[in-house]
Coordinates of C-alpha atoms in Angstrom, one line a residue:
X1 CA 140.3 148.8 99.6
X2 CA 142.5 145.8 98.7
X3 CA 144.8 144.2 101.2
X4 CA 147.7 145.7 99.3
X5 CA 146.0 149.1 99.7
X6 CA 145.6 148.5 103.4
X7 CA 149.3 147.7 103.7
X8 CA 150.1 150.9 101.9
X9 CA 147.8 152.8 104.2
X10 CA 149.4 151.4 107.3
X11 CA 152.9 152.3 105.9
X12 CA 151.6 155.9 105.3
X13 CA 150.1 156.1 108.8
X14 CA 153.4 155.1 110.4
X15 CA 155.4 157.4 108.2
X16 CA 153.2 160.4 108.7
X17 CA 152.1 159.7 112.3
X18 CA 148.5 159.9 111.2
X19 CA 147.1 158.5 114.4
X20 CA 144.7 159.8 117.1
X21 CA 144.2 158.9 120.7
X22 CA 141.0 158.2 122.6
X23 CA 140.8 157.8 126.4
X24 CA 138.9 155.4 128.5
X25 CA 138.5 156.0 132.2
X26 CA 139.7 153.7 135.0
X27 CA 137.6 154.1 138.1
X28 CA 137.7 153.1 141.8
X29 CA 135.0 150.4 142.1
X30 CA 133.8 151.5 145.5
X31 CA 133.7 155.3 144.9
X32 CA 133.3 155.3 141.1
X33 CA 135.7 158.1 140.9
X34 CA 138.2 158.3 137.9
X35 CA 141.7 157.5 139.0
X36 CA 143.4 157.0 135.6
X37 CA 142.9 156.9 131.8
X38 CA 144.0 154.4 129.3
X39 CA 145.3 155.8 126.0
X40 CA 144.0 153.9 123.0
X41 CA 145.4 154.5 119.5
X42 CA 143.3 154.6 116.3
X43 CA 144.0 155.1 112.7
X44 CA 142.3 157.8 110.6
X45 CA 138.6 157.8 111.0
X46 CA 136.8 155.9 108.2
X47 CA 140.0 154.3 106.9
X48 CA 140.5 150.5 106.5
X49 CA 143.1 150.7 109.2
X50 CA 141.1 152.7 111.8
X51 CA 140.9 150.0 114.4
X52 CA 144.0 148.8 116.3
X53 CA 143.4 145.1 115.5
X54 CA 143.8 145.8 111.8
X55 CA 146.6 148.3 112.3
X56 CA 148.8 145.9 114.3
X57 CA 147.9 142.8 112.3
X58 CA 149.0 144.4 109.0
X59 CA 152.0 146.0 110.6
X60 CA 153.1 142.5 112.0
X61 CA 152.7 141.0 108.5
X62 CA 155.1 143.5 107.0
X63 CA 157.6 143.7 109.9
X64 CA 156.5 147.1 111.1
X65 CA 155.2 146.3 114.6
X66 CA 157.9 148.2 116.5
X67 CA 157.6 151.2 114.2
X68 CA 153.8 151.3 114.6
X69 CA 154.2 150.9 118.4
X70 CA 156.6 153.8 118.6
X71 CA 154.3 156.0 116.6
X72 CA 151.3 155.0 118.8
X73 CA 153.2 155.6 122.0
X74 CA 154.5 159.0 120.9
X75 CA 151.0 160.2 119.9
X76 CA 149.5 158.8 123.1
X77 CA 151.9 160.7 125.3
X78 CA 151.4 163.9 123.3
X79 CA 147.6 163.5 123.5
X80 CA 147.8 162.8 127.3
X81 CA 149.8 165.9 127.8
X82 CA 147.4 168.0 125.7
X83 CA 144.5 166.5 127.6
X84 CA 145.9 167.6 131.0
X85 CA 146.3 164.2 132.5
X86 CA 148.6 165.3 135.2
X87 CA 149.5 163.9 138.6
X88 CA 147.9 162.4 140.6
X89 CA 146.1 160.9 137.6
X90 CA 147.9 158.1 135.7
X91 CA 148.0 157.5 132.0
X92 CA 148.1 153.8 131.0
X93 CA 149.9 153.3 127.6
X94 CA 150.0 150.0 125.7
X95 CA 153.3 148.8 124.5
X96 CA 154.2 145.6 122.7
X97 CA 156.8 143.6 124.6
X98 CA 159.3 143.8 121.7
X99 CA 159.0 147.6 121.6
X100 CA 159.6 148.4 125.3
X101 CA 163.1 149.8 124.7
X102 CA 161.6 152.5 122.5
X103 CA 159.6 153.9 125.3
X104 CA 162.0 155.8 127.6
X105 CA 163.2 158.2 124.9
X106 CA 159.6 159.4 124.3
X107 CA 158.6 160.0 127.9
X108 CA 157.4 163.6 128.9
X109 CA 158.3 164.2 132.5
X110 CA 154.9 165.8 133.3
X111 CA 153.0 162.5 132.9
X112 CA 152.5 159.7 135.5
X113 CA 152.8 156.8 133.1
X114 CA 151.9 153.1 133.6
X115 CA 153.4 151.0 130.8
X116 CA 150.9 148.4 130.0
X117 CA 152.6 145.3 128.5
X118 CA 150.3 143.5 126.0
X119 CA 150.0 139.8 126.3
X120 CA 151.1 139.0 122.7
X121 CA 154.5 137.3 122.4
X122 CA 155.4 137.7 126.0
X123 CA 157.7 134.6 125.9
X124 CA 159.3 135.2 122.5
X125 CA 162.2 136.9 124.2
X126 CA 161.8 136.7 127.9
X127 CA 165.3 137.9 128.6
X128 CA 164.8 141.1 126.6
X129 CA 161.4 141.6 128.2
X130 CA 162.9 141.5 131.7
X131 CA 165.9 143.7 130.9
X132 CA 163.5 146.3 129.3
X133 CA 161.2 146.3 132.3
X134 CA 164.2 146.8 134.6
X135 CA 165.3 149.8 132.6
X136 CA 161.8 151.3 132.5
X137 CA 161.6 150.9 136.3
X138 CA 164.9 152.6 136.7
X139 CA 163.3 155.6 134.8
X140 CA 160.6 155.8 137.4
X141 CA 157.8 154.1 135.4
X142 CA 155.2 151.7 136.7
X143 CA 154.5 148.4 134.9
X144 CA 151.1 146.8 134.2
X145 CA 150.4 143.4 132.8
X146 CA 147.4 143.4 130.4
X147 CA 144.8 140.7 129.7
X148 CA 145.9 138.5 132.6
X149 CA 143.9 135.3 132.3
X150 CA 143.6 135.2 128.5
X151 CA 146.9 133.5 127.9
X152 CA 148.8 131.0 130.2
X153 CA 151.9 133.1 129.4
X154 CA 150.6 136.0 131.4
X155 CA 150.5 133.9 134.5
X156 CA 153.9 132.3 133.7
X157 CA 155.7 135.7 133.7
X158 CA 153.7 137.3 136.5
X159 CA 156.2 136.4 139.3
X160 CA 159.2 137.3 137.0
X161 CA 158.0 140.7 135.6
X162 CA 156.4 141.6 139.0
X163 CA 153.9 144.1 137.6
X164 CA 152.7 146.9 139.8
X165 CA 149.2 146.6 138.2
X166 CA 147.4 143.5 137.0
X167 CA 144.6 144.0 134.4
X168 CA 142.2 141.1 134.4
X169 CA 141.0 140.0 131.0
X170 CA 137.3 140.8 130.3
X171 CA 136.5 137.2 129.7
X172 CA 136.8 136.6 133.5
X173 CA 133.8 138.9 134.0
X174 CA 131.8 138.2 130.9
X175 CA 131.9 134.4 130.9
X176 CA 130.4 132.0 133.4
X177 CA 132.8 131.2 136.3
X178 CA 134.8 128.0 135.5
X179 CA 137.8 126.1 136.8
X180 CA 139.9 128.5 134.6
X181 CA 138.4 131.5 136.4
X182 CA 139.2 129.9 139.8
X183 CA 142.8 129.2 138.7
X184 CA 143.3 132.9 137.7
X185 CA 141.7 134.0 140.9
X186 CA 144.0 131.8 142.9
X187 CA 147.2 132.9 141.0
X188 CA 146.3 136.6 141.2
X189 CA 145.4 136.4 144.9
X190 CA 148.7 134.7 145.6
X191 CA 150.6 137.4 143.7
X192 CA 148.6 140.3 145.2
X193 CA 149.1 139.0 148.8
X194 CA 152.9 138.8 148.2
X195 CA 153.4 142.0 146.3
X196 CA 150.4 144.3 147.0
X197 CA 149.7 144.9 143.3
X198 CA 146.7 146.9 142.2
X199 CA 144.1 144.8 140.3
X200 CA 142.0 146.3 137.5
X201 CA 139.1 144.5 136.0
X202 CA 138.5 145.1 132.2
X203 CA 135.2 144.8 130.4
X204 CA 132.9 146.1 133.2
X205 CA 129.6 146.6 131.6
X206 CA 127.0 145.8 134.3
X207 CA 126.6 146.0 138.0
X208 CA 126.9 142.2 138.1
X209 CA 130.3 142.6 136.5
X210 CA 131.3 145.0 139.3
X211 CA 130.4 142.3 141.9
X212 CA 132.4 139.7 140.0
X213 CA 135.3 142.1 139.7
X214 CA 135.3 142.7 143.4
X215 CA 135.1 138.9 144.1
X216 CA 138.2 138.4 141.9
X217 CA 140.2 140.9 144.0
X218 CA 139.9 144.0 141.8
X219 CA 139.7 147.4 143.3
X220 CA 139.6 149.3 140.0
X221 CA 137.5 148.8 136.9
X222 CA 137.4 149.8 133.3
X223 CA 134.6 149.3 130.8
X224 CA 131.4 150.7 129.1
X225 CA 129.6 151.0 132.5
X226 CA 132.0 153.8 133.4
X227 CA 132.7 155.3 130.0
X228 CA 133.5 154.4 126.4
X229 CA 136.8 155.5 124.7
X230 CA 136.4 159.1 123.9
X231 CA 138.2 162.1 122.5
X232 CA 137.0 164.2 125.4
X233 CA 139.7 165.6 127.6
X234 CA 139.5 165.2 131.4
X235 CA 137.9 168.3 133.0
X236 CA 138.6 167.5 136.7
X237 CA 141.5 166.4 138.9
X238 CA 140.2 163.6 141.0
X239 CA 142.5 161.6 143.3
X240 CA 144.8 159.3 141.5
X241 CA 145.6 155.7 142.4
X242 CA 148.6 154.8 144.5
X243 CA 150.7 152.2 142.8
X244 CA 153.6 150.7 144.7
X245 CA 156.6 150.1 142.4
X246 CA 158.5 146.8 142.6
X247 CA 162.2 146.3 141.9
X248 CA 163.2 142.8 140.7
X249 CA 166.7 141.5 141.0
X250 CA 168.1 141.0 137.5
X251 CA 171.8 141.2 137.9
X252 CA 173.3 138.8 135.3
X253 CA 176.2 137.9 137.5
X254 CA 173.9 136.3 140.1
X255 CA 173.2 132.6 140.1
X256 CA 170.5 130.5 141.7
X257 CA 172.9 129.0 144.2
X258 CA 174.6 132.3 145.2
X259 CA 171.2 133.9 145.8
X260 CA 169.8 131.0 147.8
X261 CA 173.0 130.6 149.9
X262 CA 172.5 134.1 151.2
X263 CA 169.4 133.0 153.1
X264 CA 169.7 129.2 153.5
X265 CA 172.5 127.0 154.8
X266 CA 173.5 124.4 152.2
X267 CA 173.2 120.7 153.0
X268 CA 175.3 117.8 151.6
X269 CA 174.1 115.0 149.4
X270 CA 175.2 112.5 146.8
X271 CA 174.3 112.9 143.2
X272 CA 171.7 110.1 143.0
X273 CA 169.5 111.6 145.6
X274 CA 169.6 115.0 143.9
X275 CA 168.8 113.4 140.5
X276 CA 165.7 111.8 142.1
X277 CA 164.7 115.2 143.6
X278 CA 165.1 116.9 140.3
X279 CA 162.9 114.3 138.7
X280 CA 160.3 114.9 141.4
X281 CA 160.2 118.6 140.5
X282 CA 159.9 117.6 136.8
X283 CA 156.9 115.5 137.8
X284 CA 155.4 118.4 139.8
X285 CA 155.8 120.6 136.7
X286 CA 154.1 118.0 134.5
X287 CA 151.2 117.9 137.0
X288 CA 150.8 121.7 137.0
X289 CA 148.9 123.9 134.7
X290 CA 150.2 125.4 131.4
X291 CA 151.4 128.6 133.1
X292 CA 154.4 126.7 134.4
X293 CA 158.0 127.9 133.7
X294 CA 160.9 125.5 134.1
X295 CA 164.5 126.7 134.1
X296 CA 167.4 124.3 134.5
X297 CA 171.2 124.5 134.4
X298 CA 173.7 121.8 133.6
X299 CA 177.5 122.0 133.8
X300 CA 178.1 121.0 130.2
X301 CA 176.2 119.6 127.2
X302 CA 177.2 116.0 128.1
X303 CA 175.0 116.2 131.1
X304 CA 171.9 116.8 128.9
X305 CA 171.6 113.3 127.5
X306 CA 168.9 111.6 125.4
X307 CA 166.7 110.7 128.3
X308 CA 166.7 114.3 129.7
X309 CA 166.1 115.7 126.2
X310 CA 163.0 113.5 125.9
X311 CA 161.7 114.5 129.3
X312 CA 162.3 118.2 128.7
X313 CA 160.6 118.0 125.3
X314 CA 157.5 116.6 127.1
X315 CA 157.8 119.3 129.8
X316 CA 157.8 122.0 127.0
X317 CA 154.6 120.6 125.5
X318 CA 152.8 121.2 128.8
X319 CA 154.4 124.4 130.0
X320 CA 154.6 128.0 128.9
X321 CA 158.4 128.0 128.8
X322 CA 161.2 125.5 129.4
X323 CA 164.7 126.8 129.3
X324 CA 168.0 124.8 129.6
X325 CA 171.3 126.5 130.2
X326 CA 174.6 124.5 129.8
X327 CA 178.2 125.0 129.0
X328 CA 178.8 124.1 125.4
X329 CA 182.4 122.8 125.9
X330 CA 182.3 120.6 122.8
X331 CA 180.3 122.8 120.4
X332 CA 177.6 120.2 120.3
X333 CA 174.5 121.9 121.7
X334 CA 171.6 119.5 121.2
X335 CA 169.6 120.2 118.1
X336 CA 166.1 121.0 119.5
X337 CA 165.0 123.6 116.9
X338 CA 161.3 123.5 116.1
X339 CA 160.2 122.4 119.6
X340 CA 157.8 125.1 120.8
X341 CA 158.5 126.7 124.2
X342 CA 161.8 124.9 124.6
X343 CA 164.9 127.1 124.7
X344 CA 168.5 125.9 125.0
X345 CA 171.2 128.4 125.8
X346 CA 174.9 128.1 126.1
X347 CA 176.8 130.0 128.8
X348 CA 180.4 131.1 128.7
X349 CA 183.2 129.2 130.5
X350 CA 183.7 132.3 132.6
X351 CA 180.0 132.3 133.8
X352 CA 179.6 131.3 137.4
X353 CA 176.8 129.0 136.3
X354 CA 179.5 126.6 135.2
X355 CA 179.8 125.3 138.8
X356 CA 176.1 124.8 139.4
X357 CA 173.3 122.4 138.7
X358 CA 169.8 123.9 139.2
X359 CA 166.2 123.0 138.6
X360 CA 163.6 125.7 139.1
X361 CA 159.8 125.3 138.7
X362 CA 157.6 128.4 138.9
X363 CA 154.0 129.2 138.2
X364 CA 151.3 131.5 139.5
X365 CA 150.8 129.3 142.6
X366 CA 153.7 126.9 142.8
X367 CA 157.4 127.5 143.3
X368 CA 160.4 125.2 143.9
X369 CA 164.1 125.4 143.4
X370 CA 166.8 122.8 143.7
X371 CA 170.3 124.3 143.3
X372 CA 173.6 122.5 143.9
X373 CA 177.3 122.5 143.3
X374 CA 179.9 119.8 143.6
X375 CA 182.3 120.1 146.6
X376 CA 185.6 118.5 147.6
X377 CA 185.1 116.2 150.5
X378 CA 187.3 113.8 152.5
X379 CA 184.8 111.0 151.8
X380 CA 185.5 111.2 148.0
X381 CA 184.1 112.8 144.8
X382 CA 180.5 113.0 143.8
X383 CA 179.2 115.0 146.8
X384 CA 177.2 118.2 146.4
X385 CA 176.2 121.0 148.6
X386 CA 172.6 121.8 147.8
X387 CA 169.6 124.0 148.7
X388 CA 166.0 122.9 148.2
X389 CA 163.5 125.7 148.8
X390 CA 159.8 126.5 148.1
X391 CA 160.2 130.0 149.4
X392 CA 158.6 132.0 146.6
X393 CA 160.8 135.0 146.9
X394 CA 164.0 133.0 146.7
X395 CA 162.7 130.8 143.9
X396 CA 161.6 133.9 141.9
X397 CA 165.1 135.5 142.4
X398 CA 166.7 132.3 141.2
X399 CA 164.4 132.2 138.2
X400 CA 165.2 135.8 137.3
X401 CA 168.9 135.2 137.5
X402 CA 168.5 132.7 134.7
X403 CA 165.7 134.3 132.7
X404 CA 167.8 137.5 132.1
X405 CA 170.3 135.3 130.4
X406 CA 167.8 134.2 127.8

């Protein structure tokens, strides 16, 4: 079949909902009992678009990713319901980040659903991703992050999305241990210790893989050792897995300083010292790994001069995401189009960010936030009250307050 024919086939599949769902078990690594199933979508058997990689590649090329995702999710939920995957079993359903908002309208109440966010395009619209996750959680759904370890972006958003379940990419089991493996292990261990997330190892094919999965902190596993994707419906009701849901603070009215000031007493400093401290945090970010997220606010675009633009361009080249927020009082936002992973956003004059100056650095294992605001003082102008913290919870809250504005 020609490529044109494949495109036509994908359009027909979406239009007619000509999809079918197979299920792969997720098991407890200690007891080997099934605790959940992942729903995997397929095109018509024998067609050029049977496998999901082809389906989604072609759909992306013609701008139909969201439509395909909606069709796959709808069929997965119907198939899970028909198969009798009921509580306490969970059904893991893959959803592209850009299609998360389509999910809630399709949800049958009888299913215990874990929404599995795929790693593609996680940072294309981080604000949308975080707002969508918040709405899904409000509907009672759990969130899983898929393929953690395959892309630095997955580690970058881990503390912001706060998934209830982490699914480790199969390469962590199937390749020889490396510095990259150790970095993932460190980041996941840090996150798991803080938030008690459930860790699932993907690609388990041998008993050696089971040992590696346990060493990486996984308690659940998925792979050919336990079962291939199958049309077979579950025929038992084993105990499910307990997943603790997290609620992340994403109120857009919050600001880094207002959040930090609830828990820390501000100190007073001159601007030069805070500038040097901000530059130190930039250096820490440059020394970190590529999972780093850097979020900064400036009171107007005049504060974001040529030197800072150059430094932030360098930061963006070595990080997963760098975002700058400033008040565009003069309508002259810096022209930084075309620089990958660097976002510049204007905030309104009514936004409480207008009074703050913040620098936030966050990765899987490092966190720091400097947040300040100018104050009137008998000794004269140019004094700021500030808070410098490495408390991961506070830094993450501050980062979320900015990220939801993206």
